[in-house]
């Protein structure tokens, strides 16, 4: 088959790639101290890129981080202050403790380069508005300049995102030089499909297909046990758990992103606390209210160190997000103990 195989959701692609890399590895590598099993040159296709979350008890995805990272990208940021609150491990990738380098993809995509008036993203949106059939809608991210310093801890793994407008839909092909299949893949696909959906809205197009291609697809030995558990869960469960994901509202703009991030910052720095009624009153679409609820629940876990989060807020979450929160945080399970949910 010369085109990428299709999966109904990221979960199927994730499981298939873990199987391939661990059961039929092509190489054993040890780059920068990370021993791993590797396959070269793989790809998959998601006809519905909104199915961007896996629902596996053994792979506890953190939906708060997923949205935080997607928003951090969409806002063109590179600060550690925000993203480090959701993923402290990202501190290791910062050379100065203040900012991220190559992996701050949003900064590369949404900030004008030196001497330019428009960001690369804005330029490509303009190009596709003027010539929808164009094949030039490529957003490069990896730059060879990143290799000048051999000790650089943060060289972009994303080579680039290719936006293609066809038949009223916006398709995207993502090229990664490398992907850690157990860690990076899931958050990367989540965020990149959010960027694709945002771009589709800006162009007034429907959301098309997402195609993910990887040069070095690997599973680090450090994650081998968890990967075995995930594969065992997938092989032994009676049926996959499925939830659908809402569509991003068509009103979403850069202003919406900064508005959501205004609430995010107030909650992250513990200057505000919201109950379900507060969130309902916010001047945001229901989709973005869900995200603010996630940030508030995370605030309760991080700042209040609560043993049980606000059950009304938890119940107001979409079922798929609630399912993930309850797998990830004991304070969410405690909040609903005794109920069927
Ligand atoms: O030595 P190298 O720069 O390739 O190490 C980066 C590691 O982080 C690789 O395992 C790569 O696959 C993973 N990674 C990822 O999967 C890193 C980033 C951040 O750029 C990412 N996805 N987004």
Short mmCIF file of C-alpha atoms and ligand atoms in Angstrom, two decimals:
data_model
loop_
_atom_site.label_atom_id
_atom_site.label_comp_id
_atom_site.label_asym_id
_atom_site.label_seq_id
_atom_site.Cartn_x
_atom_site.Cartn_y
_atom_site.Cartn_z
CA UNK A 1 0.00 0.00 0.00
CA UNK A 2 1.45 3.33 -1.03
CA UNK A 3 -0.86 5.61 0.98
CA UNK A 4 -1.00 5.73 4.76
CA UNK A 5 -3.35 3.26 6.52
CA UNK A 6 -6.52 4.81 7.94
CA UNK A 7 -7.61 4.70 11.59
CA UNK A 8 -10.95 5.77 13.07
CA UNK A 9 -9.18 7.45 15.98
CA UNK A 10 -5.66 8.14 17.23
CA UNK A 11 -6.05 5.22 19.64
CA UNK A 12 -5.93 2.63 16.85
CA UNK A 13 -2.88 4.24 15.25
CA UNK A 14 -1.10 4.48 18.62
CA UNK A 15 -1.69 0.78 19.38
CA UNK A 16 -0.67 -0.32 15.87
CA UNK A 17 2.56 1.70 16.07
CA UNK A 18 3.44 0.36 19.55
CA UNK A 19 2.89 -3.19 18.22
CA UNK A 20 5.09 -2.55 15.21
CA UNK A 21 7.98 -0.92 17.07
CA UNK A 22 8.06 -3.44 19.93
CA UNK A 23 7.24 -6.66 18.07
CA UNK A 24 8.90 -5.99 14.70
CA UNK A 25 11.59 -3.39 15.44
CA UNK A 26 14.03 -2.63 12.64
CA UNK A 27 16.73 -1.10 14.82
CA UNK A 28 17.97 -0.82 18.37
CA UNK A 29 19.28 2.70 19.00
CA UNK A 30 20.80 4.65 21.87
CA UNK A 31 20.74 8.35 20.99
CA UNK A 32 21.57 10.86 23.73
CA UNK A 33 21.28 8.12 26.34
CA UNK A 34 17.80 6.96 25.31
CA UNK A 35 17.88 3.27 24.45
CA UNK A 36 14.97 2.51 22.15
CA UNK A 37 13.44 0.17 19.59
CA UNK A 38 12.89 1.86 16.26
CA UNK A 39 11.16 1.59 12.89
CA UNK A 40 11.83 4.02 10.07
CA UNK A 41 9.37 5.83 7.82
CA UNK A 42 5.83 5.18 9.09
CA UNK A 43 2.56 7.02 8.54
CA UNK A 44 -1.15 6.90 9.29
CA UNK A 45 -4.27 8.79 8.34
CA UNK A 46 -7.14 10.07 10.52
CA UNK A 47 -10.23 10.88 8.40
CA UNK A 48 -11.76 12.43 11.52
CA UNK A 49 -8.95 14.37 13.23
CA UNK A 50 -11.29 15.27 16.11
CA UNK A 51 -10.91 11.69 17.34
CA UNK A 52 -7.65 12.87 18.86
CA UNK A 53 -7.79 11.23 22.28
CA UNK A 54 -7.20 7.58 23.29
CA UNK A 55 -9.34 6.03 26.04
CA UNK A 56 -7.09 3.44 27.63
CA UNK A 57 -6.93 2.81 31.37
CA UNK A 58 -3.22 1.91 31.10
CA UNK A 59 -2.34 5.09 29.19
CA UNK A 60 -3.67 7.84 31.37
CA UNK A 61 -3.76 10.82 29.06
CA UNK A 62 -3.93 14.18 30.82
CA UNK A 63 -6.57 16.25 28.99
CA UNK A 64 -5.63 19.40 30.91
CA UNK A 65 -2.09 19.26 29.54
CA UNK A 66 -3.34 18.44 26.04
CA UNK A 67 -5.46 21.61 25.88
CA UNK A 68 -2.80 23.69 27.63
CA UNK A 69 -0.19 22.66 25.08
CA UNK A 70 -2.52 23.21 22.11
CA UNK A 71 -3.38 26.71 23.38
CA UNK A 72 0.26 27.45 24.13
CA UNK A 73 1.04 26.64 20.49
CA UNK A 74 -1.96 28.53 19.09
CA UNK A 75 -0.97 31.61 21.09
CA UNK A 76 2.56 31.45 19.63
CA UNK A 77 4.20 31.16 23.04
CA UNK A 78 7.50 29.71 24.20
CA UNK A 79 7.46 30.45 27.93
CA UNK A 80 8.20 27.67 30.39
CA UNK A 81 6.16 29.44 33.06
CA UNK A 82 2.86 28.37 31.54
CA UNK A 83 3.64 25.00 30.00
CA UNK A 84 5.92 23.92 32.88
CA UNK A 85 2.95 24.17 35.27
CA UNK A 86 1.18 21.44 33.28
CA UNK A 87 4.30 19.43 32.36
CA UNK A 88 7.18 19.98 34.81
CA UNK A 89 9.29 17.54 32.77
CA UNK A 90 9.56 20.20 30.04
CA UNK A 91 11.94 22.15 32.29
CA UNK A 92 14.69 19.76 31.21
CA UNK A 93 14.34 21.02 27.62
CA UNK A 94 14.89 24.67 28.55
CA UNK A 95 18.45 26.00 28.51
CA UNK A 96 17.68 29.14 30.54
CA UNK A 97 14.72 28.08 32.69
CA UNK A 98 12.64 30.77 30.97
CA UNK A 99 11.80 29.60 27.47
CA UNK A 100 11.64 26.55 25.25
CA UNK A 101 13.56 26.28 21.98
CA UNK A 102 12.77 24.08 18.99
CA UNK A 103 9.77 22.43 20.63
CA UNK A 104 7.97 25.76 21.02
CA UNK A 105 6.32 25.05 17.66
CA UNK A 106 3.66 27.71 18.16
CA UNK A 107 6.32 30.41 18.49
CA UNK A 108 7.77 29.35 15.14
CA UNK A 109 4.36 29.13 13.45
CA UNK A 110 2.46 32.05 14.93
CA UNK A 111 5.14 34.72 15.40
CA UNK A 112 6.50 36.77 12.48
CA UNK A 113 10.11 35.85 11.69
CA UNK A 114 12.70 38.67 11.83
CA UNK A 115 11.93 41.29 9.21
CA UNK A 116 8.48 39.79 8.41
CA UNK A 117 5.14 41.46 9.09
CA UNK A 118 3.07 38.29 9.17
CA UNK A 119 3.56 34.99 10.97
CA UNK A 120 4.19 31.92 8.75
CA UNK A 121 0.70 30.70 9.71
CA UNK A 122 -0.92 33.98 8.60
CA UNK A 123 1.07 33.89 5.34
CA UNK A 124 -0.08 30.36 4.51
CA UNK A 125 -3.70 31.17 5.35
CA UNK A 126 -3.47 34.14 2.98
CA UNK A 127 -1.84 31.99 0.28
CA UNK A 128 -4.60 29.36 0.50
CA UNK A 129 -7.31 32.01 0.47
CA UNK A 130 -5.90 33.28 -2.82
CA UNK A 131 -5.06 29.94 -4.40
CA UNK A 132 -6.90 27.07 -2.70
CA UNK A 133 -5.31 24.40 -4.92
CA UNK A 134 -1.80 25.51 -3.95
CA UNK A 135 0.75 22.87 -2.95
CA UNK A 136 2.89 25.55 -1.26
CA UNK A 137 1.04 25.75 2.04
CA UNK A 138 3.99 24.33 3.97
CA UNK A 139 4.90 25.53 7.45
CA UNK A 140 8.52 24.52 8.16
CA UNK A 141 9.43 24.10 11.82
CA UNK A 142 12.74 22.18 12.10
CA UNK A 143 15.70 24.31 11.12
CA UNK A 144 19.21 23.01 10.58
CA UNK A 145 20.44 26.02 12.58
CA UNK A 146 19.22 24.16 15.67
CA UNK A 147 22.10 21.71 15.22
CA UNK A 148 24.82 24.38 15.46
CA UNK A 149 25.02 23.79 19.21
CA UNK A 150 25.72 20.07 19.70
CA UNK A 151 24.47 20.29 23.29
CA UNK A 152 21.09 21.79 22.32
CA UNK A 153 18.58 19.82 24.44
CA UNK A 154 15.57 20.96 22.41
CA UNK A 155 15.78 20.39 18.66
CA UNK A 156 12.35 20.47 16.99
CA UNK A 157 10.97 16.99 16.29
CA UNK A 158 8.32 18.49 14.04
CA UNK A 159 9.80 19.07 10.58
CA UNK A 160 6.73 20.86 9.27
CA UNK A 161 2.99 21.01 8.74
CA UNK A 162 1.58 20.97 5.21
CA UNK A 163 -1.86 22.53 4.75
CA UNK A 164 -3.83 21.50 1.66
CA UNK A 165 -7.26 22.88 0.79
CA UNK A 166 -9.16 20.40 -1.39
CA UNK A 167 -12.89 20.04 -2.15
CA UNK A 168 -13.95 22.47 0.57
CA UNK A 169 -11.89 20.70 3.27
CA UNK A 170 -8.59 21.55 4.90
CA UNK A 171 -6.28 18.53 5.00
CA UNK A 172 -2.97 18.45 6.83
CA UNK A 173 0.15 16.33 6.41
CA UNK A 174 2.48 16.41 9.40
CA UNK A 175 6.15 15.48 8.93
CA UNK A 176 8.07 14.52 12.04
CA UNK A 177 11.77 13.77 11.97
CA UNK A 178 11.28 11.70 15.15
CA UNK A 179 8.44 10.63 17.39
CA UNK A 180 8.49 8.92 20.75
CA UNK A 181 5.49 6.63 20.15
CA UNK A 182 4.47 6.29 23.78
CA UNK A 183 4.95 9.90 24.90
CA UNK A 184 5.31 12.48 22.14
CA UNK A 185 2.94 10.98 19.57
CA UNK A 186 -0.30 11.43 21.52
CA UNK A 187 0.26 15.02 22.56
CA UNK A 188 1.66 15.93 19.14
CA UNK A 189 -1.36 14.57 17.26
CA UNK A 190 -3.72 16.26 19.71
CA UNK A 191 -2.11 19.68 19.25
CA UNK A 192 -1.43 19.48 15.52
CA UNK A 193 -5.04 18.48 14.75
CA UNK A 194 -6.16 21.43 16.89
CA UNK A 195 -3.94 23.69 14.74
CA UNK A 196 -5.48 22.07 11.63
CA UNK A 197 -9.02 22.69 12.93
CA UNK A 198 -8.15 26.30 13.82
CA UNK A 199 -6.70 26.82 10.32
CA UNK A 200 -9.82 25.28 8.72
CA UNK A 201 -11.99 27.76 10.64
CA UNK A 202 -9.80 30.70 9.64
CA UNK A 203 -10.14 29.59 5.99
CA UNK A 204 -13.88 28.90 6.20
CA UNK A 205 -13.29 25.24 5.22
CA UNK A 206 -14.49 21.95 6.69
CA UNK A 207 -12.02 19.89 8.68
CA UNK A 208 -10.37 17.38 6.31
CA UNK A 209 -8.06 14.42 6.84
CA UNK A 210 -4.96 14.42 9.04
CA UNK A 211 -1.92 12.44 7.89
CA UNK A 212 0.97 11.87 10.29
CA UNK A 213 4.38 10.77 8.97
CA UNK A 214 7.42 9.90 11.08
CA UNK A 215 11.09 9.43 10.14
CA UNK A 216 12.27 7.71 13.35
CA UNK A 217 9.35 6.07 15.19
CA UNK A 218 10.59 4.63 18.47
CA UNK A 219 9.66 3.27 21.88
CA UNK A 220 12.12 4.07 24.64
CA UNK A 221 13.17 1.16 26.86
CA UNK A 222 12.18 3.32 29.84
CA UNK A 223 8.53 3.00 28.75
CA UNK A 224 8.65 -0.67 27.79
CA UNK A 225 6.61 -1.88 30.79
CA UNK A 226 3.79 0.58 30.26
CA UNK A 227 3.74 -0.18 26.54
CA UNK A 228 3.36 -3.89 27.36
CA UNK A 229 0.43 -3.09 29.66
CA UNK A 230 -1.23 -0.91 27.02
CA UNK A 231 -0.88 -3.63 24.37
CA UNK A 232 -2.24 -6.20 26.79
CA UNK A 233 -5.25 -3.98 27.58
CA UNK A 234 -5.94 -3.48 23.87
CA UNK A 235 -5.70 -7.23 23.20
CA UNK A 236 -7.83 -8.40 26.12
CA UNK A 237 -10.67 -5.84 26.49
CA UNK A 238 -14.06 -6.81 25.15
CA UNK A 239 -14.57 -3.54 23.22
CA UNK A 240 -12.79 -0.18 22.92
CA UNK A 241 -14.11 2.73 24.98
CA UNK A 242 -15.26 5.49 22.64
CA UNK A 243 -16.39 9.07 23.06
CA UNK A 244 -16.74 11.74 20.42
CA UNK A 245 -15.05 15.11 20.61
CA UNK A 246 -16.87 18.41 20.02
CA UNK A 247 -16.14 20.55 16.95
CA UNK A 248 -14.19 23.74 17.59
CA UNK A 249 -16.66 26.65 17.27
CA UNK A 250 -16.51 28.54 13.98
CA UNK A 251 -16.23 31.80 15.90
CA UNK A 252 -12.80 30.77 17.22
CA UNK A 253 -10.14 33.40 16.50
CA UNK A 254 -6.84 34.54 17.98
CA UNK A 255 -8.94 36.72 20.31
CA UNK A 256 -10.78 33.63 21.58
CA UNK A 257 -7.46 31.91 22.29
CA UNK A 258 -6.18 34.90 24.29
CA UNK A 259 -9.48 35.14 26.14
CA UNK A 260 -9.32 31.46 27.18
CA UNK A 261 -5.69 31.97 28.19
CA UNK A 262 -6.67 34.95 30.35
CA UNK A 263 -8.81 32.58 32.43
CA UNK A 264 -6.08 29.95 32.29
CA UNK A 265 -3.53 32.35 33.77
CA UNK A 266 -5.84 33.50 36.55
CA UNK A 267 -6.48 29.87 37.52
CA UNK A 268 -2.87 28.77 37.10
CA UNK A 269 -1.68 31.53 39.40
CA UNK A 270 -4.55 30.78 41.81
CA UNK A 271 -5.92 34.32 41.61
CA UNK A 272 -9.41 33.10 40.79
CA UNK A 273 -11.49 30.06 41.52
CA UNK A 274 -14.56 29.10 39.50
CA UNK A 275 -17.61 27.00 40.25
CA UNK A 276 -19.90 25.67 37.52
CA UNK A 277 -22.12 28.78 37.64
CA UNK A 278 -19.14 31.12 37.20
CA UNK A 279 -18.04 29.16 34.14
CA UNK A 280 -21.56 29.15 32.68
CA UNK A 281 -21.61 32.97 32.89
CA UNK A 282 -18.33 33.42 30.97
CA UNK A 283 -18.60 35.02 27.56
CA UNK A 284 -17.25 31.92 25.79
CA UNK A 285 -18.70 29.16 23.61
CA UNK A 286 -19.57 25.92 25.45
CA UNK A 287 -16.54 24.26 23.82
CA UNK A 288 -14.13 26.72 25.44
CA UNK A 289 -16.05 26.63 28.75
CA UNK A 290 -15.18 22.93 28.88
CA UNK A 291 -11.52 23.88 28.65
CA UNK A 292 -11.83 26.49 31.41
CA UNK A 293 -13.49 23.82 33.57
CA UNK A 294 -10.49 21.56 33.03
CA UNK A 295 -8.15 24.37 34.12
CA UNK A 296 -10.25 24.98 37.24
CA UNK A 297 -10.28 21.27 38.15
CA UNK A 298 -6.52 21.22 37.73
CA UNK A 299 -6.26 24.34 39.94
CA UNK A 300 -8.16 22.49 42.66
CA UNK A 301 -5.77 19.54 42.35
CA UNK A 302 -2.57 21.64 42.24
CA UNK A 303 -3.32 24.59 44.53
CA UNK A 304 -6.06 23.37 46.90
CA UNK A 305 -4.46 19.90 47.00
CA UNK A 306 -8.02 18.71 47.32
CA UNK A 307 -8.88 15.10 48.05
CA UNK A 308 -12.07 15.47 45.98
CA UNK A 309 -12.63 18.06 43.23
CA UNK A 310 -15.93 19.98 42.85
CA UNK A 311 -18.38 17.22 41.80
CA UNK A 312 -20.73 19.66 40.02
CA UNK A 313 -17.91 20.91 37.83
CA UNK A 314 -16.71 17.38 37.14
CA UNK A 315 -20.25 16.33 36.17
CA UNK A 316 -20.49 19.30 33.77
CA UNK A 317 -17.54 18.00 31.73
CA UNK A 318 -18.14 16.16 28.46
CA UNK A 319 -18.20 12.39 29.17
CA UNK A 320 -14.90 11.67 27.38
CA UNK A 321 -13.01 14.41 29.25
CA UNK A 322 -14.54 13.25 32.55
CA UNK A 323 -13.52 9.66 31.78
CA UNK A 324 -9.92 10.79 31.25
CA UNK A 325 -9.85 13.05 34.34
CA UNK A 326 -11.05 10.17 36.49
CA UNK A 327 -8.38 7.82 35.15
CA UNK A 328 -5.68 10.42 35.67
CA UNK A 329 -6.45 12.04 39.05
CA UNK A 330 -7.57 10.25 42.23
CA UNK A 331 -9.22 13.55 43.38
CA UNK A 332 -11.65 13.15 40.47
CA UNK A 333 -12.51 9.58 41.35
CA UNK A 334 -13.09 10.57 45.00
CA UNK A 335 -15.46 13.37 43.88
CA UNK A 336 -17.83 10.87 42.30
CA UNK A 337 -17.39 7.89 44.61
CA UNK A 338 -20.71 6.18 45.16
CA UNK A 339 -22.17 7.46 41.87
CA UNK A 340 -22.42 5.43 38.68
CA UNK A 341 -20.41 7.97 36.61
O1 LIG B 1 17.57 13.28 20.44
P1 LIG B 1 16.29 13.87 19.96
O2 LIG B 1 16.31 15.38 19.78
O3 LIG B 1 15.72 13.20 18.74
O4 LIG B 1 15.27 13.57 21.18
C1 LIG B 1 13.98 14.12 21.24
C2 LIG B 1 13.01 13.04 21.70
O5 LIG B 1 11.74 13.61 22.02
C3 LIG B 1 12.73 12.00 20.65
O6 LIG B 1 12.48 10.76 21.30
C4 LIG B 1 11.49 12.54 19.98
O7 LIG B 1 10.85 11.58 19.27
C5 LIG B 1 10.72 13.05 21.18
N1 LIG B 1 9.75 14.14 20.89
C6 LIG B 1 8.51 13.84 20.35
O8 LIG B 1 8.18 12.66 20.12
C7 LIG B 1 10.08 15.45 21.16
C8 LIG B 1 9.21 16.48 20.91
C9 LIG B 1 9.59 17.90 21.19
O9 LIG B 1 10.16 18.50 20.04
C10 LIG B 1 7.95 16.14 20.34
N2 LIG B 1 7.62 14.83 20.07
N3 LIG B 1 7.05 17.11 20.09
#
